[in-house]
mmCIF file of C-alpha atoms in Angstrom:
data_model
loop_
_atom_site.group_PDB
_atom_site.id
_atom_site.type_symbol
_atom_site.label_atom_id
_atom_site.label_comp_id
_atom_site.label_asym_id
_atom_site.label_seq_id
_atom_site.Cartn_x
_atom_site.Cartn_y
_atom_site.Cartn_z
ATOM 1 C CA MET A 1 41.802 -5.665 41.669
ATOM 2 C CA THR A 2 40.743 -9.298 42.090
ATOM 3 C CA VAL A 3 37.705 -8.282 44.137
ATOM 4 C CA PHE A 4 36.757 -5.716 41.481
ATOM 5 C CA VAL A 5 36.950 -8.289 38.654
ATOM 6 C CA ILE A 6 34.974 -10.911 40.615
ATOM 7 C CA ARG A 7 32.296 -8.351 41.445
ATOM 8 C CA ARG A 8 31.994 -7.286 37.804
ATOM 9 C CA MET A 9 31.796 -10.924 36.660
ATOM 10 C CA LEU A 10 29.053 -11.684 39.175
ATOM 11 C CA GLN A 11 27.144 -8.616 37.980
ATOM 12 C CA ALA A 12 27.564 -9.795 34.390
ATOM 13 C CA LEU A 13 26.221 -13.254 35.271
ATOM 14 C CA LEU A 14 23.235 -11.670 37.023
ATOM 15 C CA VAL A 15 22.491 -9.545 33.951
ATOM 16 C CA VAL A 16 22.682 -12.594 31.669
ATOM 17 C CA PHE A 17 20.335 -14.550 33.954
ATOM 18 C CA LEU A 18 17.769 -11.746 34.145
ATOM 19 C CA MET A 19 17.910 -11.231 30.388
ATOM 20 C CA SER A 20 17.415 -14.963 29.839
ATOM 21 C CA LEU A 21 14.191 -14.710 31.854
ATOM 22 C CA ILE A 22 12.956 -11.726 29.865
ATOM 23 C CA VAL A 23 13.964 -13.169 26.493
ATOM 24 C CA PHE A 24 12.633 -16.700 27.060
ATOM 25 C CA PHE A 25 9.270 -15.754 28.527
ATOM 26 C CA GLY A 26 8.850 -12.796 26.164
ATOM 27 C CA VAL A 27 9.387 -14.960 23.086
ATOM 28 C CA ASN A 28 7.409 -17.981 24.266
ATOM 29 C CA ILE A 29 4.188 -16.125 25.050
ATOM 30 C CA VAL A 30 3.862 -14.746 21.521
ATOM 31 C CA GLY A 31 2.126 -16.750 18.804
ATOM 32 C CA ASP A 32 1.739 -20.493 18.362
ATOM 33 C CA PRO A 33 4.424 -22.111 16.190
ATOM 34 C CA VAL A 34 2.544 -25.414 15.979
ATOM 35 C CA TYR A 35 0.179 -24.167 13.291
ATOM 36 C CA MET A 36 3.188 -23.003 11.256
ATOM 37 C CA LEU A 37 4.584 -26.553 11.267
ATOM 38 C CA VAL A 38 1.565 -28.779 10.670
ATOM 39 C CA SER A 39 -0.471 -29.115 7.533
ATOM 40 C CA PRO A 40 -3.763 -27.189 7.391
ATOM 41 C CA ASP A 41 -5.443 -30.579 6.924
ATOM 42 C CA ALA A 42 -3.868 -32.096 10.042
ATOM 43 C CA ASP A 43 -6.239 -33.565 12.606
ATOM 44 C CA GLN A 44 -6.103 -33.008 16.339
ATOM 45 C CA ALA A 45 -3.977 -36.092 16.904
ATOM 46 C CA ASP A 46 -1.263 -34.803 14.554
ATOM 47 C CA ILE A 47 -1.364 -31.396 16.214
ATOM 48 C CA GLN A 48 -1.038 -32.928 19.673
ATOM 49 C CA ALA A 49 1.860 -35.113 18.509
ATOM 50 C CA THR A 50 3.689 -32.027 17.196
ATOM 51 C CA ILE A 51 3.094 -30.191 20.479
ATOM 52 C CA GLU A 52 4.563 -33.083 22.458
ATOM 53 C CA ARG A 53 7.499 -33.484 20.057
ATOM 54 C CA LEU A 54 8.454 -29.829 20.520
ATOM 55 C CA GLY A 55 7.987 -30.016 24.281
ATOM 56 C CA LEU A 56 5.323 -27.305 24.225
ATOM 57 C CA ASP A 57 2.952 -29.416 26.329
ATOM 58 C CA ARG A 58 5.095 -28.789 29.408
ATOM 59 C CA PRO A 59 4.551 -25.817 31.753
ATOM 60 C CA ILE A 60 6.459 -22.699 30.725
ATOM 61 C CA TRP A 61 8.606 -22.748 33.864
ATOM 62 C CA GLU A 62 9.646 -26.340 33.112
ATOM 63 C CA GLN A 63 10.549 -25.354 29.543
ATOM 64 C CA TYR A 64 12.677 -22.532 30.961
ATOM 65 C CA MET A 65 14.517 -24.854 33.357
ATOM 66 C CA LEU A 66 15.250 -27.243 30.486
ATOM 67 C CA PHE A 67 16.508 -24.270 28.482
ATOM 68 C CA LEU A 68 18.859 -23.232 31.314
ATOM 69 C CA LYS A 69 20.125 -26.786 31.661
ATOM 70 C CA GLY A 70 20.825 -26.993 27.949
ATOM 71 C CA ALA A 71 22.394 -23.511 27.835
ATOM 72 C CA ALA A 72 24.842 -24.516 30.562
ATOM 73 C CA GLN A 73 25.962 -27.327 28.222
ATOM 74 C CA GLY A 74 26.133 -25.109 25.138
ATOM 75 C CA ASP A 75 22.745 -26.199 23.777
ATOM 76 C CA LEU A 76 20.323 -23.317 23.133
ATOM 77 C CA GLY A 77 17.582 -25.506 21.690
ATOM 78 C CA LYS A 78 16.746 -27.017 18.311
ATOM 79 C CA SER A 79 15.166 -25.076 15.476
ATOM 80 C CA PHE A 80 11.507 -25.912 14.877
ATOM 81 C CA ILE A 81 11.857 -25.257 11.138
ATOM 82 C CA PHE A 82 15.269 -26.687 10.240
ATOM 83 C CA GLY A 83 15.494 -29.386 12.899
ATOM 84 C CA GLU A 84 19.095 -28.369 13.665
ATOM 85 C CA PRO A 85 20.621 -26.877 16.834
ATOM 86 C CA ALA A 86 19.825 -23.157 16.956
ATOM 87 C CA LEU A 87 23.384 -22.344 18.008
ATOM 88 C CA LYS A 88 24.746 -24.173 14.955
ATOM 89 C CA LEU A 89 22.521 -22.134 12.634
ATOM 90 C CA ILE A 90 23.600 -18.856 14.247
ATOM 91 C CA LEU A 91 27.293 -19.745 14.173
ATOM 92 C CA HIS A 92 26.912 -20.604 10.494
ATOM 93 C CA HIS A 93 25.575 -17.094 9.771
ATOM 94 C CA MET A 94 27.832 -15.277 12.258
ATOM 95 C CA PRO A 95 30.900 -14.817 9.979
ATOM 96 C CA ALA A 96 28.840 -12.758 7.513
ATOM 97 C CA THR A 97 27.543 -10.513 10.294
ATOM 98 C CA MET A 98 31.011 -10.113 11.819
ATOM 99 C CA GLU A 99 32.414 -9.129 8.408
ATOM 100 C CA LEU A 100 29.703 -6.520 8.024
ATOM 101 C CA ALA A 101 30.166 -5.167 11.569
ATOM 102 C CA PHE A 102 33.986 -4.968 11.334
ATOM 103 C CA THR A 103 33.811 -3.242 7.948
ATOM 104 C CA ALA A 104 31.230 -0.760 9.237
ATOM 105 C CA LEU A 105 33.375 -0.028 12.293
ATOM 106 C CA PHE A 106 36.426 0.477 10.070
ATOM 107 C CA LEU A 107 34.503 2.940 7.889
ATOM 108 C CA ALA A 108 33.242 4.777 10.971
ATOM 109 C CA VAL A 109 36.758 5.218 12.331
ATOM 110 C CA ALA A 110 38.446 5.906 8.984
ATOM 111 C CA ILE A 111 35.881 8.532 7.968
ATOM 112 C CA GLY A 112 34.559 9.904 11.251
ATOM 113 C CA ILE A 113 37.807 10.623 13.109
ATOM 114 C CA PRO A 114 39.544 12.656 10.334
ATOM 115 C CA LEU A 115 36.367 14.667 9.693
ATOM 116 C CA GLY A 116 35.882 15.251 13.431
ATOM 117 C CA LEU A 117 39.524 16.284 13.779
ATOM 118 C CA TYR A 118 39.162 18.862 10.998
ATOM 119 C CA ALA A 119 35.890 20.156 12.445
ATOM 120 C CA GLY A 120 37.522 20.527 15.863
ATOM 121 C CA LEU A 121 40.607 22.333 14.571
ATOM 122 C CA TYR A 122 38.689 24.725 12.301
ATOM 123 C CA PRO A 123 35.261 25.081 13.939
ATOM 124 C CA ASP A 124 34.331 28.334 12.182
ATOM 125 C CA SER A 125 35.108 27.267 8.620
ATOM 126 C CA LYS A 126 32.322 26.515 6.157
ATOM 127 C CA VAL A 127 33.647 23.014 5.621
ATOM 128 C CA SER A 128 33.455 22.281 9.356
ATOM 129 C CA LYS A 129 29.912 23.580 9.557
ATOM 130 C CA GLY A 130 29.024 21.427 6.582
ATOM 131 C CA ILE A 131 30.556 18.376 8.282
ATOM 132 C CA MET A 132 28.556 18.965 11.457
ATOM 133 C CA ALA A 133 25.344 19.579 9.511
ATOM 134 C CA THR A 134 25.888 16.352 7.576
ATOM 135 C CA SER A 135 26.518 14.453 10.815
ATOM 136 C CA ILE A 136 23.038 15.449 11.979
ATOM 137 C CA LEU A 137 21.620 13.658 8.933
ATOM 138 C CA GLY A 138 23.495 10.535 9.969
ATOM 139 C CA PHE A 139 21.609 10.560 13.278
ATOM 140 C CA SER A 140 18.260 11.536 11.771
ATOM 141 C CA LEU A 141 17.743 9.551 8.570
ATOM 142 C CA PRO A 142 16.186 6.084 9.004
ATOM 143 C CA THR A 143 18.477 3.207 8.100
ATOM 144 C CA PHE A 144 15.994 1.425 5.842
ATOM 145 C CA TRP A 145 15.387 4.569 3.755
ATOM 146 C CA VAL A 146 19.104 5.310 3.405
ATOM 147 C CA GLY A 147 19.723 1.709 2.380
ATOM 148 C CA LEU A 148 17.104 1.890 -0.354
ATOM 149 C CA MET A 149 18.524 5.203 -1.614
ATOM 150 C CA LEU A 150 22.037 3.724 -1.722
ATOM 151 C CA ILE A 151 20.773 0.779 -3.767
ATOM 152 C CA ILE A 152 18.913 3.047 -6.195
ATOM 153 C CA LEU A 153 21.867 5.401 -6.653
ATOM 154 C CA PHE A 154 24.959 3.170 -6.652
ATOM 155 C CA ALA A 155 23.518 -0.158 -7.812
ATOM 156 C CA VAL A 156 20.594 0.721 -10.084
ATOM 157 C CA GLU A 157 21.390 4.130 -11.566
ATOM 158 C CA LEU A 158 25.199 4.070 -11.616
ATOM 159 C CA GLY A 159 25.723 0.302 -11.602
ATOM 160 C CA TRP A 160 28.977 0.606 -9.684
ATOM 161 C CA VAL A 161 28.390 -2.112 -7.079
ATOM 162 C CA PRO A 162 25.973 -5.042 -6.562
ATOM 163 C CA ALA A 163 22.827 -4.405 -4.568
ATOM 164 C CA THR A 164 22.475 -7.685 -2.663
ATOM 165 C CA GLY A 165 24.316 -10.815 -1.604
ATOM 166 C CA ARG A 166 27.664 -11.540 0.004
ATOM 167 C CA GLY A 167 29.911 -12.196 -2.980
ATOM 168 C CA ASP A 168 32.785 -14.625 -3.473
ATOM 169 C CA ILE A 169 34.666 -15.926 -0.436
ATOM 170 C CA GLY A 170 38.449 -16.129 -0.295
ATOM 171 C CA THR A 171 40.911 -17.713 2.122
ATOM 172 C CA PHE A 172 43.855 -15.973 3.801
ATOM 173 C CA LEU A 173 45.934 -17.527 6.610
ATOM 174 C CA GLY A 174 43.253 -20.168 7.000
ATOM 175 C CA ILE A 175 40.470 -17.607 7.440
ATOM 176 C CA ARG A 176 37.564 -17.656 4.985
ATOM 177 C CA SER A 177 36.000 -14.277 4.297
ATOM 178 C CA SER A 178 34.429 -12.289 1.475
ATOM 179 C CA LEU A 179 36.773 -9.436 2.440
ATOM 180 C CA PHE A 180 39.607 -11.286 0.692
ATOM 181 C CA THR A 181 38.084 -11.045 -2.804
ATOM 182 C CA ALA A 182 37.303 -8.089 -5.056
ATOM 183 C CA ASP A 183 33.802 -9.416 -5.642
ATOM 184 C CA GLY A 184 33.235 -9.734 -1.902
ATOM 185 C CA LEU A 185 34.431 -6.181 -1.263
ATOM 186 C CA SER A 186 32.107 -4.844 -3.947
ATOM 187 C CA HIS A 187 29.157 -6.647 -2.332
ATOM 188 C CA ILE A 188 29.918 -5.492 1.215
ATOM 189 C CA PHE A 189 30.483 -1.809 0.403
ATOM 190 C CA LEU A 190 26.854 -0.633 0.359
ATOM 191 C CA PRO A 191 25.568 -2.561 3.417
ATOM 192 C CA ALA A 192 28.663 -1.635 5.452
ATOM 193 C CA LEU A 193 28.306 2.045 4.523
ATOM 194 C CA ASN A 194 24.619 1.976 5.399
ATOM 195 C CA LEU A 195 25.329 0.358 8.771
ATOM 196 C CA ALA A 196 28.225 2.740 9.484
ATOM 197 C CA LEU A 197 26.459 6.069 8.836
ATOM 198 C CA LEU A 198 25.221 6.495 12.409
ATOM 199 C CA LYS A 199 28.628 5.541 13.828
ATOM 200 C CA ILE A 200 30.394 7.932 11.458
ATOM 201 C CA SER A 201 28.276 10.768 12.839
ATOM 202 C CA LEU A 202 29.031 9.636 16.377
ATOM 203 C CA ALA A 203 32.791 9.472 15.693
ATOM 204 C CA ILE A 204 32.705 12.960 14.149
ATOM 205 C CA ARG A 205 31.018 14.510 17.168
ATOM 206 C CA LEU A 206 33.140 12.662 19.738
ATOM 207 C CA THR A 207 36.376 13.609 17.998
ATOM 208 C CA ARG A 208 35.355 17.234 17.480
ATOM 209 C CA ALA A 209 34.324 17.636 21.122
ATOM 210 C CA GLY A 210 37.581 16.051 22.310
ATOM 211 C CA VAL A 211 39.716 18.272 20.066
ATOM 212 C CA ARG A 212 37.921 21.455 21.114
ATOM 213 C CA GLU A 213 38.433 20.582 24.774
ATOM 214 C CA ALA A 214 42.053 19.480 24.360
ATOM 215 C CA MET A 215 43.163 22.559 22.439
ATOM 216 C CA GLY A 216 42.475 24.709 25.483
ATOM 217 C CA GLN A 217 44.361 22.507 27.941
ATOM 218 C CA ASP A 218 47.604 23.590 29.623
ATOM 219 C CA TYR A 219 49.695 20.801 28.098
ATOM 220 C CA VAL A 220 48.864 22.094 24.609
ATOM 221 C CA LYS A 221 49.791 25.644 25.589
ATOM 222 C CA TYR A 222 53.023 24.346 27.116
ATOM 223 C CA ALA A 223 53.820 22.401 23.948
ATOM 224 C CA ARG A 224 53.312 25.525 21.883
ATOM 225 C CA ALA A 225 55.535 27.515 24.267
ATOM 226 C CA LYS A 226 58.284 24.934 23.725
ATOM 227 C CA GLY A 227 58.110 25.656 20.027
ATOM 228 C CA LEU A 228 56.712 22.303 18.900
ATOM 229 C CA SER A 229 55.164 22.248 15.457
ATOM 230 C CA THR A 230 51.376 22.293 15.136
ATOM 231 C CA ARG A 231 51.478 18.910 13.402
ATOM 232 C CA ARG A 232 53.366 17.334 16.323
ATOM 233 C CA ILE A 233 51.054 18.933 18.884
ATOM 234 C CA ILE A 234 47.963 17.586 17.123
ATOM 235 C CA PHE A 235 49.079 14.075 16.223
ATOM 236 C CA VAL A 236 51.219 13.336 19.291
ATOM 237 C CA HIS A 237 49.675 15.237 22.183
ATOM 238 C CA VAL A 238 46.066 15.987 21.255
ATOM 239 C CA MET A 239 45.232 12.740 19.456
ATOM 240 C CA LYS A 240 46.846 10.655 22.186
ATOM 241 C CA ASN A 241 44.527 12.133 24.791
ATOM 242 C CA ILE A 242 41.269 12.217 22.851
ATOM 243 C CA MET A 243 41.542 8.717 21.390
ATOM 244 C CA ILE A 244 40.940 6.954 24.712
ATOM 245 C CA PRO A 245 37.270 7.959 25.043
ATOM 246 C CA VAL A 246 36.732 7.773 21.269
ATOM 247 C CA VAL A 247 38.097 4.248 20.974
ATOM 248 C CA THR A 248 36.201 3.158 24.094
ATOM 249 C CA VAL A 249 32.861 4.432 22.833
ATOM 250 C CA MET A 250 33.411 3.013 19.352
ATOM 251 C CA GLY A 251 34.391 -0.310 20.887
ATOM 252 C CA LEU A 252 31.128 -0.404 22.810
ATOM 253 C CA GLU A 253 29.275 0.583 19.657
ATOM 254 C CA PHE A 254 30.653 -2.527 17.967
ATOM 255 C CA GLY A 255 28.129 -4.538 19.957
ATOM 256 C CA SER A 256 25.283 -2.413 18.607
ATOM 257 C CA LEU A 257 26.595 -2.892 15.058
ATOM 258 C CA ILE A 258 26.192 -6.632 15.533
ATOM 259 C CA GLY A 259 22.877 -6.423 17.350
ATOM 260 C CA PHE A 260 21.184 -3.850 15.137
ATOM 261 C CA SER A 261 22.365 -5.055 11.730
ATOM 262 C CA VAL A 262 18.964 -6.685 11.222
ATOM 263 C CA VAL A 263 17.512 -3.921 9.029
ATOM 264 C CA THR A 264 20.637 -3.584 6.898
ATOM 265 C CA GLU A 265 20.959 -7.333 6.377
ATOM 266 C CA THR A 266 17.303 -7.555 5.377
ATOM 267 C CA ILE A 267 17.484 -4.690 2.867
ATOM 268 C CA PHE A 268 20.671 -5.947 1.205
ATOM 269 C CA ALA A 269 19.824 -9.670 1.519
ATOM 270 C CA TRP A 270 23.045 -10.131 3.487
ATOM 271 C CA PRO A 271 23.157 -13.744 4.773
ATOM 272 C CA GLY A 272 23.990 -12.913 8.385
ATOM 273 C CA MET A 273 22.438 -13.456 11.794
ATOM 274 C CA GLY A 274 20.056 -10.512 11.378
ATOM 275 C CA LYS A 275 18.402 -11.970 8.306
ATOM 276 C CA LEU A 276 18.212 -15.339 10.068
ATOM 277 C CA LEU A 277 16.428 -13.616 12.955
ATOM 278 C CA ILE A 278 13.831 -12.019 10.659
ATOM 279 C CA ASP A 279 13.141 -15.375 8.993
ATOM 280 C CA ALA A 280 12.853 -17.038 12.409
ATOM 281 C CA ILE A 281 10.398 -14.393 13.657
ATOM 282 C CA LEU A 282 8.211 -14.734 10.555
ATOM 283 C CA GLN A 283 8.120 -18.511 11.019
ATOM 284 C CA LEU A 284 7.776 -18.351 14.835
ATOM 285 C CA ASP A 285 10.972 -20.390 15.205
ATOM 286 C CA ARG A 286 11.273 -19.677 18.938
ATOM 287 C CA PRO A 287 14.564 -21.477 19.707
ATOM 288 C CA VAL A 288 16.416 -19.530 16.997
ATOM 289 C CA VAL A 289 14.985 -16.210 18.200
ATOM 290 C CA VAL A 290 15.885 -16.958 21.827
ATOM 291 C CA ALA A 291 19.379 -18.189 20.899
ATOM 292 C CA TYR A 292 20.053 -15.089 18.774
ATOM 293 C CA LEU A 293 18.938 -12.676 21.472
ATOM 294 C CA MET A 294 20.965 -14.458 24.150
ATOM 295 C CA ILE A 295 24.103 -14.359 21.996
ATOM 296 C CA ILE A 296 23.599 -10.610 21.456
ATOM 297 C CA VAL A 297 23.165 -10.166 25.216
ATOM 298 C CA LEU A 298 26.421 -12.070 25.798
ATOM 299 C CA PHE A 299 28.179 -9.842 23.253
ATOM 300 C CA PHE A 300 27.081 -6.669 25.041
ATOM 301 C CA VAL A 301 27.839 -8.003 28.513
ATOM 302 C CA LEU A 302 31.264 -9.326 27.496
ATOM 303 C CA ILE A 303 32.260 -6.077 25.774
ATOM 304 C CA ASN A 304 31.173 -3.993 28.772
ATOM 305 C CA LEU A 305 32.982 -6.347 31.161
ATOM 306 C CA ILE A 306 36.202 -6.056 29.168
ATOM 307 C CA VAL A 307 35.901 -2.250 29.079
ATOM 308 C CA ASP A 308 35.326 -2.115 32.857
ATOM 309 C CA ILE A 309 38.389 -4.264 33.537
ATOM 310 C CA VAL A 310 40.611 -2.312 31.140
ATOM 311 C CA TYR A 311 39.460 0.976 32.652
ATOM 312 C CA SER A 312 40.217 -0.273 36.146
ATOM 313 C CA LEU A 313 43.724 -1.177 35.021
ATOM 314 C CA LEU A 314 44.287 2.207 33.398
ATOM 315 C CA ASP A 315 42.669 4.264 36.145
ATOM 316 C CA PRO A 316 42.724 2.834 39.713
ATOM 317 C CA ARG A 317 40.196 5.501 40.762
ATOM 318 C CA VAL A 318 37.504 3.411 39.056
ATOM 319 C CA ARG A 319 38.130 0.585 41.541
ATOM 320 C CA LEU A 320 38.181 2.977 44.472
ATOM 321 C CA GLN A 321 34.891 4.578 43.440
ATOM 322 C CA ASP A 322 33.340 1.134 43.037
ATOM 323 C CA GLN A 323 34.403 0.155 46.533
ATOM 324 C CA GLY A 324 33.122 3.441 47.923
ATOM 325 C CA ALA A 325 29.756 2.885 46.290
#
C-alpha cells in the first residue's frame, strides 16, 4: 500500500511539473502586457523601465525558474494590474466559486439521482422517456445560452430571483458564506442551476445505467426470493451498490465545476475565480492567469489522487493491477 501511494504521489508531482511548463510558457508567449500598463504617451525609457520592473527583460527560461522557486515558497507571482500577490487575489475570490460549485453539485445529486432512479426502475414509461430526452438537452445546450434564457425567464419576465451578483453574506460557526442568508440563496440559485445542468444529466444517466444493471443481478433475485419488500431491495441493496461509481464520478466532476465555472460566473457577474480569470485575460495579467490555471491543475490532481488512494483501500485488486502493469 505504501509503495502504491508513493508511486501515485510521484506521478501527481510529475503531472503538476509538466502542466506548469505548459501553462507558464503558453501564457507568456501570448501578447505583450507592457502596453496595457503604460500610458499611450509613454516614451521608450518609461516602457523599458516597466519591462525591467516586471522582470520581462529576462530570458523566458529564467522567468520560469524564478516562478518555480516562488511557487515552492507559496508565491505564484504578483499581479501586473493590482500589484498584489496573484495567490492572494485568487484566494479572495475562491469562496464565491466554492459556494457556486458546492451548490451546483448538490443540485446535481439531489435532482439527478432520483430522476435516474425512476428512469431505471420504469424504463418503458413515458415519464422515464421524457427524463432521458431532457437529459440529452442538458448535454447539448450551450451553457452561455441556457444562462441567458434563465435570466430572461426567471429574473426579467417572472422577477422571482436576482439576475446577477452574490447577495448578502452571513456567518455560521465562524464560516462566512452567502448560503447562510435568504438574499444569498436567491442570488446563487440561477448560476448554480446553470452550472449544474450538465452534471444533472450525467447523474441521471449514471444512476439509470446502474439501476438497470443491478436489477438483473443475482443478489436482487435472491432478495426477492427471501420476500423482501421492493422498497427495501431498492434503497438498501440496489442503491448501496450503484452509489459507489455514481459518487466517485460526481466527486471527480466537482473539479470540473470549479474549473469550468468561468462562463457561468461571467454571465451572472458572480465574483468568483472564473470572473477574475476573464478580467486577467482581457488585461493580459499573466501572473493571475498562470496562478489560476495552476490552482485548477492542483485541484484536479489532488482529487484524482484521493480517488486512487480510496479505491486502492476499497479494492486491493487496483494495487495488484498497478504492480502488474
